[in-house]
Amino acid sequence: MTNKINRLDRRDMLRGSLAVAGLAALGVPEWALPALAQGETLVPFTDLPTTINLAPTPDRRVLDIRTIDGPFTPKDQFFTTQHYGHPEVDPATFRLRVSGLVDRAASLSLDDLRQLGGAELIAGFECSGNRRPLQGLSSNGRWTGVPLRAVLDRARVKPQAREFVFFGADRGQEEVEFRTQKYTVEQQFGRSLPRDLALAPEPFLAYALNGEPLTRHQGSPLRLIVPGWYGVANVKWLAQIHAQEDQYLGKYQARWYRTLRGETIDGEIKWVETAIAQMQLKSFIARVTRDLTRHNVRGVVLNDGTPLRSVEVRVDDGPWQRATMDPATSSKYSWKLFTYMWSGATPGEHALVSRATDVNGTVQPTSEELDSKKTFLEDNTQFPRKVMIS
Ligand SMILES: Nc1nc2c(c(=O)[nH]1)N[C@H]1C(S)=C(S)[C@@H](COP(=O)(O)O)O[C@H]1N2
Ligand SMILES: [Mo]
């Protein structure tokens, strides 16, 4: 899949100002012209294909990454995607049910949760399907809410509870296949966490984003945020937390969110399927602007919260150059913004690529290095972004 997209990029390359028309053709209304400082102009990307249909549906909003100019994504630009549309949940009558293997089953109103809460978490995330060339299924927020732990402690989890299932208020008809049979049944969106993760300090129940109540798109009135994980873990319109002994094998837990890749184990290729969980280390270039003397290359890093060692940018086949990190995005689970000042750009088309390295020595892979990954989720490959310098 990665290779296929690479080929598309080359074939469908647009030139100069045509790239702007290409954006309009994508039909993404949120792609607006970013606010620029005086004397600063936007340098168009020339690698936006016209053949990939990314027209928005009422369910999907893509962040225009070129407009990123602060640490937090405004609520009306925060990307959004989900499987069953946006249910409407009345915050006044809302109750979060806590059920299953707990001593004190509960039904908590927003006020009950506020009394337990008032904590803050800065966390960014991307959809596991986020990838080139738009990279717009990613955002960063300042969340207000309650650590999940506080709610589970209050419910007194029994020792047998090994799995915690988080159900959204959204539901849909799903076909469940079993051998030669197909059963159509109504399913609630559900995701689970094993006990050690559910009871860890990080998972968070959020009722506000950037200081305001969640919008319907973001899962009003309450959602789960699992910091450092791909978006699918962050169950919106959270309705129920159910503690159980068995593994939860719902569609979006056990089937849809899977990656198939070949791994060399003891000199032999083994085809391994893994679940979508923590975000893979990724960086991408979001915006290039020019002022009178030089170009400013800005970008984003997302990962599982492991501290970074470096972020570097390379122009064409030149040397890797260190980028500067934005101190406003230094907290553990925030996305990290970086800038690189590019001097001496020559007219013509150039490829700009970034790569992030964390303190464990994990380096963001090239697309060749990720060649053995078959399915398209978790594409964290280095992304050479093309620009036209006039
Ligand atoms: N209830 C519910 N929560 C959900 C989903 C869903 O379909 N239903 N989709 C998940 C997926 S795949 C992603 S990427 C994120 C997107 O969150 P956002 O719309 O706030 O960006 O929500 C997650 N939470
Ligand atoms: Mo997603």
mmCIF file of N, CA and C in Angstrom, residues 24-82:
data_model
loop_
_atom_site.group_PDB
_atom_site.id
_atom_site.type_symbol
_atom_site.label_atom_id
_atom_site.label_comp_id
_atom_site.label_asym_id
_atom_site.label_seq_id
_atom_site.Cartn_x
_atom_site.Cartn_y
_atom_site.Cartn_z
ATOM 1 N N ALA A 24 -8.877 22.378 -3.851
ATOM 2 C CA ALA A 24 -10.307 22.612 -4.023
ATOM 3 C C ALA A 24 -10.961 21.358 -4.607
ATOM 4 N N ALA A 25 -10.243 20.710 -5.520
ATOM 5 C CA ALA A 25 -10.793 19.506 -6.142
ATOM 6 C C ALA A 25 -11.002 18.396 -5.116
ATOM 7 N N LEU A 26 -10.210 18.418 -4.061
ATOM 8 C CA LEU A 26 -10.404 17.421 -3.015
ATOM 9 C C LEU A 26 -11.731 17.649 -2.301
ATOM 10 N N GLY A 27 -12.251 18.863 -2.434
ATOM 11 C CA GLY A 27 -13.559 19.140 -1.861
ATOM 12 C C GLY A 27 -13.567 19.201 -0.352
ATOM 13 N N VAL A 28 -12.438 19.478 0.249
ATOM 14 C CA VAL A 28 -12.364 19.550 1.704
ATOM 15 C C VAL A 28 -12.579 21.005 2.110
ATOM 16 N N PRO A 29 -13.773 21.352 2.587
ATOM 17 C CA PRO A 29 -14.063 22.768 2.793
ATOM 18 C C PRO A 29 -13.180 23.405 3.868
ATOM 19 N N GLU A 30 -12.717 22.581 4.797
ATOM 20 C CA GLU A 30 -11.907 23.145 5.880
ATOM 21 C C GLU A 30 -10.523 23.590 5.418
ATOM 22 N N TRP A 31 -10.138 23.235 4.210
ATOM 23 C CA TRP A 31 -8.850 23.696 3.711
ATOM 24 C C TRP A 31 -8.945 25.183 3.388
ATOM 25 N N ALA A 32 -8.696 25.994 4.368
ATOM 26 C CA ALA A 32 -8.764 27.438 4.189
ATOM 27 C C ALA A 32 -7.343 27.984 4.159
ATOM 28 N N LEU A 33 -7.207 29.198 3.680
ATOM 29 C CA LEU A 33 -5.859 29.765 3.658
ATOM 30 C C LEU A 33 -5.430 30.116 5.075
ATOM 31 N N PRO A 34 -4.265 29.659 5.466
ATOM 32 C CA PRO A 34 -3.820 29.907 6.835
ATOM 33 C C PRO A 34 -3.485 31.377 7.075
ATOM 34 N N ALA A 35 -3.584 31.774 8.333
ATOM 35 C CA ALA A 35 -3.159 33.118 8.713
ATOM 36 C C ALA A 35 -1.639 33.175 8.641
ATOM 37 N N LEU A 36 -1.119 34.175 7.972
ATOM 38 C CA LEU A 36 0.333 34.282 7.822
ATOM 39 C C LEU A 36 0.816 35.586 8.450
ATOM 40 N N ALA A 37 2.034 35.559 8.934
ATOM 41 C CA ALA A 37 2.631 36.791 9.461
ATOM 42 C C ALA A 37 2.873 37.751 8.291
ATOM 43 N N GLN A 38 3.038 39.022 8.614
ATOM 44 C CA GLN A 38 3.279 40.013 7.550
ATOM 45 C C GLN A 38 4.557 39.684 6.785
ATOM 46 N N GLY A 39 4.478 39.781 5.482
ATOM 47 C CA GLY A 39 5.655 39.526 4.664
ATOM 48 C C GLY A 39 5.937 38.047 4.452
ATOM 49 N N GLU A 40 5.045 37.187 4.976
ATOM 50 C CA GLU A 40 5.258 35.741 4.876
ATOM 51 C C GLU A 40 4.282 35.189 3.837
ATOM 52 N N THR A 41 4.759 34.358 2.945
ATOM 53 C CA THR A 41 3.840 33.738 1.983
ATOM 54 C C THR A 41 3.946 32.218 2.078
ATOM 55 N N LEU A 42 2.857 31.569 1.708
ATOM 56 C CA LEU A 42 2.801 30.116 1.775
ATOM 57 C C LEU A 42 3.434 29.522 0.515
ATOM 58 N N VAL A 43 4.275 28.544 0.699
ATOM 59 C CA VAL A 43 4.877 27.853 -0.437
ATOM 60 C C VAL A 43 4.029 26.623 -0.732
ATOM 61 N N PRO A 44 3.480 26.520 -1.958
ATOM 62 C CA PRO A 44 2.548 25.405 -2.214
ATOM 63 C C PRO A 44 3.241 24.042 -2.239
ATOM 64 N N PHE A 45 2.534 23.051 -1.731
ATOM 65 C CA PHE A 45 2.965 21.659 -1.885
ATOM 66 C C PHE A 45 2.591 21.229 -3.303
ATOM 67 N N THR A 46 3.466 20.516 -3.961
ATOM 68 C CA THR A 46 3.161 20.081 -5.334
ATOM 69 C C THR A 46 2.837 18.590 -5.396
ATOM 70 N N ASP A 47 2.680 17.982 -4.255
ATOM 71 C CA ASP A 47 2.472 16.523 -4.262
ATOM 72 C C ASP A 47 1.081 16.132 -3.778
ATOM 73 N N LEU A 48 0.115 16.994 -4.024
ATOM 74 C CA LEU A 48 -1.250 16.640 -3.632
ATOM 75 C C LEU A 48 -1.984 16.048 -4.832
ATOM 76 N N PRO A 49 -2.253 14.765 -4.811
ATOM 77 C CA PRO A 49 -2.883 14.110 -5.960
ATOM 78 C C PRO A 49 -4.343 14.508 -6.112
ATOM 79 N N THR A 50 -4.843 14.405 -7.333
ATOM 80 C CA THR A 50 -6.245 14.744 -7.579
ATOM 81 C C THR A 50 -7.124 13.501 -7.654
ATOM 82 N N THR A 51 -6.505 12.346 -7.787
ATOM 83 C CA THR A 51 -7.312 11.149 -8.040
ATOM 84 C C THR A 51 -7.792 10.465 -6.768
ATOM 85 N N ILE A 52 -7.160 10.738 -5.638
ATOM 86 C CA ILE A 52 -7.643 10.145 -4.392
ATOM 87 C C ILE A 52 -8.855 10.953 -3.938
ATOM 88 N N ASN A 53 -9.979 10.293 -3.781
ATOM 89 C CA ASN A 53 -11.190 11.011 -3.402
ATOM 90 C C ASN A 53 -11.291 11.143 -1.892
ATOM 91 N N LEU A 54 -11.048 12.339 -1.419
ATOM 92 C CA LEU A 54 -11.121 12.579 0.015
ATOM 93 C C LEU A 54 -12.239 13.553 0.350
ATOM 94 N N ALA A 55 -13.258 13.591 -0.494
ATOM 95 C CA ALA A 55 -14.380 14.488 -0.233
ATOM 96 C C ALA A 55 -14.939 14.202 1.154
ATOM 97 N N PRO A 56 -15.231 15.260 1.904
ATOM 98 C CA PRO A 56 -15.699 15.039 3.273
ATOM 99 C C PRO A 56 -17.112 14.495 3.279
ATOM 100 N N THR A 57 -17.411 13.727 4.283
ATOM 101 C CA THR A 57 -18.777 13.301 4.552
ATOM 102 C C THR A 57 -19.166 14.039 5.834
ATOM 103 N N PRO A 58 -20.430 13.986 6.226
ATOM 104 C CA PRO A 58 -20.784 14.651 7.481
ATOM 105 C C PRO A 58 -19.982 14.085 8.656
ATOM 106 N N ASP A 59 -19.417 12.906 8.454
ATOM 107 C CA ASP A 59 -18.720 12.221 9.541
ATOM 108 C C ASP A 59 -17.242 12.534 9.634
ATOM 109 N N ARG A 60 -16.683 13.158 8.621
ATOM 110 C CA ARG A 60 -15.238 13.237 8.587
ATOM 111 C C ARG A 60 -14.770 14.668 8.381
ATOM 112 N N ARG A 61 -13.823 15.101 9.164
ATOM 113 C CA ARG A 61 -13.210 16.407 8.963
ATOM 114 C C ARG A 61 -11.701 16.218 9.035
ATOM 115 N N VAL A 62 -11.050 16.748 8.025
ATOM 116 C CA VAL A 62 -9.605 16.617 7.927
ATOM 117 C C VAL A 62 -8.980 17.947 8.341
ATOM 118 N N LEU A 63 -8.006 17.912 9.216
ATOM 119 C CA LEU A 63 -7.321 19.149 9.605
ATOM 120 C C LEU A 63 -6.413 19.595 8.470
ATOM 121 N N ASP A 64 -6.518 20.853 8.094
ATOM 122 C CA ASP A 64 -5.578 21.416 7.125
ATOM 123 C C ASP A 64 -4.274 21.680 7.870
ATOM 124 N N ILE A 65 -3.327 20.771 7.676
ATOM 125 C CA ILE A 65 -2.099 20.836 8.483
ATOM 126 C C ILE A 65 -1.296 22.112 8.216
ATOM 127 N N ARG A 66 -1.568 22.776 7.084
ATOM 128 C CA ARG A 66 -0.827 24.020 6.795
ATOM 129 C C ARG A 66 -1.277 25.173 7.675
ATOM 130 N N THR A 67 -2.420 25.000 8.368
ATOM 131 C CA THR A 67 -2.912 26.085 9.221
ATOM 132 C C THR A 67 -2.440 25.945 10.669
ATOM 133 N N ILE A 68 -1.678 24.895 10.949
ATOM 134 C CA ILE A 68 -1.253 24.693 12.348
ATOM 135 C C ILE A 68 -0.339 25.848 12.755
ATOM 136 N N ASP A 69 -0.797 26.669 13.707
ATOM 137 C CA ASP A 69 0.086 27.773 14.127
ATOM 138 C C ASP A 69 0.110 27.933 15.641
ATOM 139 N N GLY A 70 -0.317 26.913 16.354
ATOM 140 C CA GLY A 70 -0.243 26.946 17.812
ATOM 141 C C GLY A 70 -0.286 25.528 18.322
ATOM 142 N N PRO A 71 -0.037 25.353 19.614
ATOM 143 C CA PRO A 71 0.053 23.987 20.142
ATOM 144 C C PRO A 71 -1.266 23.214 20.076
ATOM 145 N N PHE A 72 -2.404 23.900 20.244
ATOM 146 C CA PHE A 72 -3.681 23.181 20.344
ATOM 147 C C PHE A 72 -4.537 23.404 19.112
ATOM 148 N N THR A 73 -5.211 22.346 18.687
ATOM 149 C CA THR A 73 -6.084 22.427 17.520
ATOM 150 C C THR A 73 -7.433 23.001 17.962
ATOM 151 N N PRO A 74 -7.885 24.110 17.354
ATOM 152 C CA PRO A 74 -9.192 24.657 17.737
ATOM 153 C C PRO A 74 -10.292 23.616 17.534
ATOM 154 N N LYS A 75 -11.332 23.705 18.371
ATOM 155 C CA LYS A 75 -12.354 22.650 18.365
ATOM 156 C C LYS A 75 -13.057 22.512 17.016
ATOM 157 N N ASP A 76 -13.201 23.619 16.274
ATOM 158 C CA ASP A 76 -13.889 23.514 14.979
ATOM 159 C C ASP A 76 -12.953 23.057 13.860
ATOM 160 N N GLN A 77 -11.673 22.823 14.193
ATOM 161 C CA GLN A 77 -10.749 22.283 13.197
ATOM 162 C C GLN A 77 -10.245 20.900 13.575
ATOM 163 N N PHE A 78 -10.469 20.521 14.829
ATOM 164 C CA PHE A 78 -10.013 19.212 15.310
ATOM 165 C C PHE A 78 -10.533 18.134 14.356
ATOM 166 N N PHE A 79 -9.650 17.275 13.887
ATOM 167 C CA PHE A 79 -10.093 16.270 12.911
ATOM 168 C C PHE A 79 -11.181 15.405 13.540
ATOM 169 N N THR A 80 -11.982 14.796 12.702
ATOM 170 C CA THR A 80 -13.000 13.907 13.261
ATOM 171 C C THR A 80 -13.304 12.772 12.297
ATOM 172 N N THR A 81 -13.467 11.605 12.867
ATOM 173 C CA THR A 81 -13.870 10.432 12.100
ATOM 174 C C THR A 81 -14.429 9.398 13.064
ATOM 175 N N GLN A 82 -15.365 8.603 12.610
ATOM 176 C CA GLN A 82 -15.963 7.542 13.417
ATOM 177 C C GLN A 82 -16.789 6.645 12.507
#
